[in-house]
C-alpha positions as YAML, in Angstrom:
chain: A
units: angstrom
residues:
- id: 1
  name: UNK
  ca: [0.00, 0.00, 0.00]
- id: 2
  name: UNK
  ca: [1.27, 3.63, -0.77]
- id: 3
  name: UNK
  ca: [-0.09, 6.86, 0.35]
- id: 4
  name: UNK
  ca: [-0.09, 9.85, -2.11]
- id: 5
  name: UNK
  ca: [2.41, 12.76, -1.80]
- id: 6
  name: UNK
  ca: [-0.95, 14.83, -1.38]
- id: 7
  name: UNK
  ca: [-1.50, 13.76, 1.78]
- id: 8
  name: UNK
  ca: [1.62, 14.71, 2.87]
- id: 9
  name: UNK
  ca: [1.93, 18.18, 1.58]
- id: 10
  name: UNK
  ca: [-2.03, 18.74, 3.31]
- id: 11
  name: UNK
  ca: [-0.12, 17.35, 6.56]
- id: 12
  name: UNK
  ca: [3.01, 19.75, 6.31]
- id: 13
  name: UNK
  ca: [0.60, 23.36, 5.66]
- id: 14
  name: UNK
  ca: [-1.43, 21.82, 8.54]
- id: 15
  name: UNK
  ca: [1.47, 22.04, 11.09]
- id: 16
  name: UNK
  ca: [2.86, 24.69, 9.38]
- id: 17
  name: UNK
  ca: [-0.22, 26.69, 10.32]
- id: 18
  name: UNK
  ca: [-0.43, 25.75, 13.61]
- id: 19
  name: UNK
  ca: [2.84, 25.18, 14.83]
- id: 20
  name: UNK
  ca: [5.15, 27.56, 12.96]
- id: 21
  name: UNK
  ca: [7.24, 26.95, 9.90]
- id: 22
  name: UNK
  ca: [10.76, 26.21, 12.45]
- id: 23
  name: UNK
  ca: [8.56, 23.63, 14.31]
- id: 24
  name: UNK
  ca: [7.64, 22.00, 11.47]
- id: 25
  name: UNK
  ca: [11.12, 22.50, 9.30]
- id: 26
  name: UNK
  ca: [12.91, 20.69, 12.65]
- id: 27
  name: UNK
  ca: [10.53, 17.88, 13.23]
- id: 28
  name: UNK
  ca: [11.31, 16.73, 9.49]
- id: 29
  name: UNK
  ca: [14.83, 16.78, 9.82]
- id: 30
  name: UNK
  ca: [15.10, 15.39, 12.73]
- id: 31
  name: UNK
  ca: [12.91, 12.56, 11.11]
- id: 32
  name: UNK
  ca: [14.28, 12.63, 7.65]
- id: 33
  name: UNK
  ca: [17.58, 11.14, 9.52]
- id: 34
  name: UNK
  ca: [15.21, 7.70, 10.76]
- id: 35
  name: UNK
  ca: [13.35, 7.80, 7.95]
- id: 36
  name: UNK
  ca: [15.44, 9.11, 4.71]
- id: 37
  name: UNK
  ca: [12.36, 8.78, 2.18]
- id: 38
  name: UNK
  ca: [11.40, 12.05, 4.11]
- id: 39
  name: UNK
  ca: [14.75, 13.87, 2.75]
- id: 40
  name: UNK
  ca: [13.65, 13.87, -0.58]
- id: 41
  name: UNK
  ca: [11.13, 16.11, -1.77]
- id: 42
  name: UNK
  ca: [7.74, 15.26, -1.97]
- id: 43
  name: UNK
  ca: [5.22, 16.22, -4.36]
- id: 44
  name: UNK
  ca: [1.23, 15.47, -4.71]
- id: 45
  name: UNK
  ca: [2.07, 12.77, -7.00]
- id: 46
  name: UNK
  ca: [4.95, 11.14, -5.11]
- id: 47
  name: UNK
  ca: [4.05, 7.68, -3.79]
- id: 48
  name: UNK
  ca: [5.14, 6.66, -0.05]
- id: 49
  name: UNK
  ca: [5.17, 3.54, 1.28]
- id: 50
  name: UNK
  ca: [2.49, 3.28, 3.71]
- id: 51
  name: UNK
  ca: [4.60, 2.03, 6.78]
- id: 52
  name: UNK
  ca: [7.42, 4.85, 6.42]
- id: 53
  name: UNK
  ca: [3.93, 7.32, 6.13]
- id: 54
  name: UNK
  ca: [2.42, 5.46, 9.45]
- id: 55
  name: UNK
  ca: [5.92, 6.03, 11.06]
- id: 56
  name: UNK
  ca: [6.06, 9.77, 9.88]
- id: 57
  name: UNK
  ca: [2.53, 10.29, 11.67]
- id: 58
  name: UNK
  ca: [2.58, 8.47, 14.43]
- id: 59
  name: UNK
  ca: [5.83, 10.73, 15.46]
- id: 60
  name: UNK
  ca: [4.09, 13.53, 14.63]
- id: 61
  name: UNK
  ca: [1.50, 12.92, 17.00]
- id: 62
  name: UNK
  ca: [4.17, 11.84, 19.45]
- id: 63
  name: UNK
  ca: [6.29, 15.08, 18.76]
- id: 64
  name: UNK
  ca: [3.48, 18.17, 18.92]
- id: 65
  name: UNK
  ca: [0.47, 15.96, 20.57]
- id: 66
  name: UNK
  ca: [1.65, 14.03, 23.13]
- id: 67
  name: UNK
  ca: [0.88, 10.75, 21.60]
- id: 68
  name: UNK
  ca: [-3.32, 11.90, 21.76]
- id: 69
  name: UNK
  ca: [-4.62, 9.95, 18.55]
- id: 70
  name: UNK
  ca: [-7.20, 12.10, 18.94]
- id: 71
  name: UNK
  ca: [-5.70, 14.45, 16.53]
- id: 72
  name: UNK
  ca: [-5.94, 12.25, 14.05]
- id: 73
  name: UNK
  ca: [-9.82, 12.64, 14.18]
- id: 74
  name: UNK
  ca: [-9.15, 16.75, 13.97]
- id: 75
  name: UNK
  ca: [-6.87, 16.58, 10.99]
- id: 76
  name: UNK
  ca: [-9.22, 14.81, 9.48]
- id: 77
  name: UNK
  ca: [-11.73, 17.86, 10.48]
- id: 78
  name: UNK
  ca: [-9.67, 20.40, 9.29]
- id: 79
  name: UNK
  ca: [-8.74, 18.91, 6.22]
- id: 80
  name: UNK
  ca: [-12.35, 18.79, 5.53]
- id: 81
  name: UNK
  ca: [-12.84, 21.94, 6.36]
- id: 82
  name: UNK
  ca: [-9.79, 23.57, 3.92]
- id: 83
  name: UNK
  ca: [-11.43, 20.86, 1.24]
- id: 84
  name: UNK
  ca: [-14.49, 22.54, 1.42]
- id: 85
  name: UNK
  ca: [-13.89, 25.96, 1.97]
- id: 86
  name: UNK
  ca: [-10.81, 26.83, -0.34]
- id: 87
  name: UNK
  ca: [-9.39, 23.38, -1.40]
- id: 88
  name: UNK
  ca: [-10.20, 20.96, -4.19]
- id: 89
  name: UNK
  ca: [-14.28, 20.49, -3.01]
- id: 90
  name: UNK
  ca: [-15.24, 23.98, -2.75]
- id: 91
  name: UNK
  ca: [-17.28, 24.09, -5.73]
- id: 92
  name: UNK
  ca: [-18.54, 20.49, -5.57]
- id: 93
  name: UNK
  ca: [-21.06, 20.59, -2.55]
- id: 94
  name: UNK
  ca: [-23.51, 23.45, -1.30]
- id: 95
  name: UNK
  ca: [-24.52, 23.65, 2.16]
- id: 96
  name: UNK
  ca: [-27.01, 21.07, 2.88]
- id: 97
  name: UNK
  ca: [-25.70, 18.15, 0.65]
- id: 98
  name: UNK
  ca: [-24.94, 15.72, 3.45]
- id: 99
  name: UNK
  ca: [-26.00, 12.64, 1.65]
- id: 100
  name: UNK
  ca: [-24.67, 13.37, -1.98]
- id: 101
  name: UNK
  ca: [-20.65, 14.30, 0.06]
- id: 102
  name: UNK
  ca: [-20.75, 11.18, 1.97]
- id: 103
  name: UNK
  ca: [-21.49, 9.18, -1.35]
- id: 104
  name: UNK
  ca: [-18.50, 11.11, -2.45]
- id: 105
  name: UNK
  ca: [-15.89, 10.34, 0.11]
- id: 106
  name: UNK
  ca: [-14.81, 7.17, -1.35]
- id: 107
  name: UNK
  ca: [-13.47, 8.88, -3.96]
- id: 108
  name: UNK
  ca: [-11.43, 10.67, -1.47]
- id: 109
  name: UNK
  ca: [-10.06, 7.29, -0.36]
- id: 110
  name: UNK
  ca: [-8.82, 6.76, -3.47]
- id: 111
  name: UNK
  ca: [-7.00, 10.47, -3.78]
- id: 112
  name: UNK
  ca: [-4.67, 9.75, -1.26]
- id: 113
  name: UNK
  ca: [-4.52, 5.86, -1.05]
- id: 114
  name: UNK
  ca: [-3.65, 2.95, -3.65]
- id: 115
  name: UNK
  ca: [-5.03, 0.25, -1.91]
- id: 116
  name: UNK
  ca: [-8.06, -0.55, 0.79]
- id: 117
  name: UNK
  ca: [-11.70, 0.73, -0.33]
- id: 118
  name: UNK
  ca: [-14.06, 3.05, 1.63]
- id: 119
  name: UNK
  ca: [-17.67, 2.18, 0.72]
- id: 120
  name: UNK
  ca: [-20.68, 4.38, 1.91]
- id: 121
  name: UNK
  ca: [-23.54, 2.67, 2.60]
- id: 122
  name: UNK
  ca: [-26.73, 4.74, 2.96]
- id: 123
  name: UNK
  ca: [-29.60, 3.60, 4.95]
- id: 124
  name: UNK
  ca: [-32.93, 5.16, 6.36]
- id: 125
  name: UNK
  ca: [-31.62, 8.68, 8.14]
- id: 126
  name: UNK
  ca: [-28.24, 7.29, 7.92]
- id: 127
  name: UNK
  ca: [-25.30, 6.23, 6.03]
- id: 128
  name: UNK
  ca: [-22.53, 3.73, 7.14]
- id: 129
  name: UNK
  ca: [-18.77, 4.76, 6.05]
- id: 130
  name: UNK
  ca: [-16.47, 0.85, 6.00]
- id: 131
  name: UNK
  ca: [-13.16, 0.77, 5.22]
- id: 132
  name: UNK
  ca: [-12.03, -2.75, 4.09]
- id: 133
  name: UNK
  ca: [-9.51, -4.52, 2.40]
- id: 134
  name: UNK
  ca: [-6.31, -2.11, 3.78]
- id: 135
  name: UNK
  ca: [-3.22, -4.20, 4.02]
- id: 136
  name: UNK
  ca: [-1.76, -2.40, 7.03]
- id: 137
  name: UNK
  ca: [-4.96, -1.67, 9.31]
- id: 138
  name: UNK
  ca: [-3.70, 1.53, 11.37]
- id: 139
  name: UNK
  ca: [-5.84, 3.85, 13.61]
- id: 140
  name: UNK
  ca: [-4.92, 6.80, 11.65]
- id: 141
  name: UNK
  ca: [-6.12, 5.78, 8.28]
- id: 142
  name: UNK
  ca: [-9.92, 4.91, 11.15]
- id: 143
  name: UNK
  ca: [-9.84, 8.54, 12.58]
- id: 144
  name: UNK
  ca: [-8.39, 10.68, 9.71]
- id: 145
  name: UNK
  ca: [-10.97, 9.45, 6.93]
- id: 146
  name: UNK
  ca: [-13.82, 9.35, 9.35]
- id: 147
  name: UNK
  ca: [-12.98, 12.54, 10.81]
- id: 148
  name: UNK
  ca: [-12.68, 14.15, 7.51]
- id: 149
  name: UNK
  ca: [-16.20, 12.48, 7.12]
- id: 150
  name: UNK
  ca: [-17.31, 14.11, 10.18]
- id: 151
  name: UNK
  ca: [-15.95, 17.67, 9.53]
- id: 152
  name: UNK
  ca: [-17.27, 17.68, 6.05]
- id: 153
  name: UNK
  ca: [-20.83, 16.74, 7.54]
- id: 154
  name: UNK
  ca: [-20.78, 19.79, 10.02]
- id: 155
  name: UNK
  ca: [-19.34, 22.42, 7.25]
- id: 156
  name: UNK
  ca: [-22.14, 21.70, 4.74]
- id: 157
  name: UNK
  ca: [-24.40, 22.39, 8.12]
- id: 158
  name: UNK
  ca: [-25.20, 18.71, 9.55]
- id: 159
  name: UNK
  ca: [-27.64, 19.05, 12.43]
- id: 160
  name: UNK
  ca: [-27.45, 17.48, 15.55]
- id: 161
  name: UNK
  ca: [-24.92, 15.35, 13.59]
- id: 162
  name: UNK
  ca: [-23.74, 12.21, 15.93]
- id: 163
  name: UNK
  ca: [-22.10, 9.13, 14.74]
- id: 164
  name: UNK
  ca: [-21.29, 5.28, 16.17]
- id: 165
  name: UNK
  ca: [-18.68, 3.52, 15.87]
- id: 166
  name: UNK
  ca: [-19.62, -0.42, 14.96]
- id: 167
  name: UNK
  ca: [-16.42, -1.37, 13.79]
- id: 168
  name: UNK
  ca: [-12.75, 0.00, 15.00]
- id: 169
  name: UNK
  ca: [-9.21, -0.88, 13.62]
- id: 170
  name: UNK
  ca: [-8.84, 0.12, 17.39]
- id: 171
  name: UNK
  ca: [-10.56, -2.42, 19.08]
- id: 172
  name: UNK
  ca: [-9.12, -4.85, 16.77]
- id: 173
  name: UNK
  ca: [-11.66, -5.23, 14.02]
- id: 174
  name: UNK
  ca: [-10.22, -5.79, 10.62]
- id: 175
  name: UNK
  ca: [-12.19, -3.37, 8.95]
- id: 176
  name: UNK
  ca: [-13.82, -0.03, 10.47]
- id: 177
  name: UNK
  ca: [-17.59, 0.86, 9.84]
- id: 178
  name: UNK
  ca: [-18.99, 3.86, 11.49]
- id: 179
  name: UNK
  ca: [-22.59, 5.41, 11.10]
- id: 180
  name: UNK
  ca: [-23.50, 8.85, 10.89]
- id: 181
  name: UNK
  ca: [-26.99, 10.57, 10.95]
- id: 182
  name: UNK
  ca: [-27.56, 12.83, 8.34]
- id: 183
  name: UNK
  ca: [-30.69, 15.35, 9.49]
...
């Protein structure tokens, strides 16, 4: 499995943002000397290898979060939230088309992922979100998508928006499958 350069470069004006351009220029190189793939450049079309990716995060979140995977589940919000409001979506989706973004989001998947599907599943006043078939299950690749999922759903104005989680990489499951309301 390989994750797009894209997802990267999202990752690096995150931090950038909101930790400073030094922060973020020092965490690399520090990095880039356990993990030289990260030395090179990297553009949106550049193809890592999923483990060296996982590594790269998961000392991220070590480095600037003190290991809290919940800020997986916000950069998954925030990415949503650039996506929608300045990025690649905003002309794609008006304010109120819950159902028609979360059809969408596999297609996301596959923008910044070469292998694994994410399948939405719409039922009465909901629609599931499963992730299956990813070589390397990981808890980032869980909170990431499905907060981007969750952050898109509250920009385009999701009420009273709640979801449950009915399958978790993190409680061992093999695939994840949450379900969020869409009034």
């Amino acid at each position: 499995m390989e994750v797009k350069g894209v997802a990267f470069l999202a990752r690096q004006q995150m931090m950038v943002q909101s930790h400073g351009e030094a922060a973020w220029k020092s965490f690399l190189a520090d990095f880039a000397k356990k993990e030289p793939f990260f030395a090179m450049p990297i553009m949106p079309v550049t193809r890592m290898p999923a483990e060296a990716f996982l590594r790269f995060n998961e000392e991220l979140l070590s480095r600037f979060y003190s290991g809290n995977e919940s800020a997986w589940w916000q950069f998954g919000i925030k990415s949503a939230e650039y996506a929608l409001s300045q990025g690649q979506l905003k002309t794609m989706f008006s304010p109120g088309d819950l159902r028609r973004f979360l059809q969408f989001t596999p297609g996301i998947w596959k923008g910044y992922f070469t292998e694994g599907d994410l399948k939405a599943l719409p039922g009465q006043g909901y629609t599931d979100l499963n992730i299956v078939n990813v070589p390397r299950p990981h808890a980032y690749f869980e909170l990431s998508v499905m907060g981007f999922a969750f952050g898109g759903l509250t920009y385009l104005g999701a009420k009273n928006l709640q979801h449950q989680v009915l399958k978790s990489y993190k409680k061992g499951d093999k695939e994840v499958l949450y379900r969020f309301n869409v009034s």
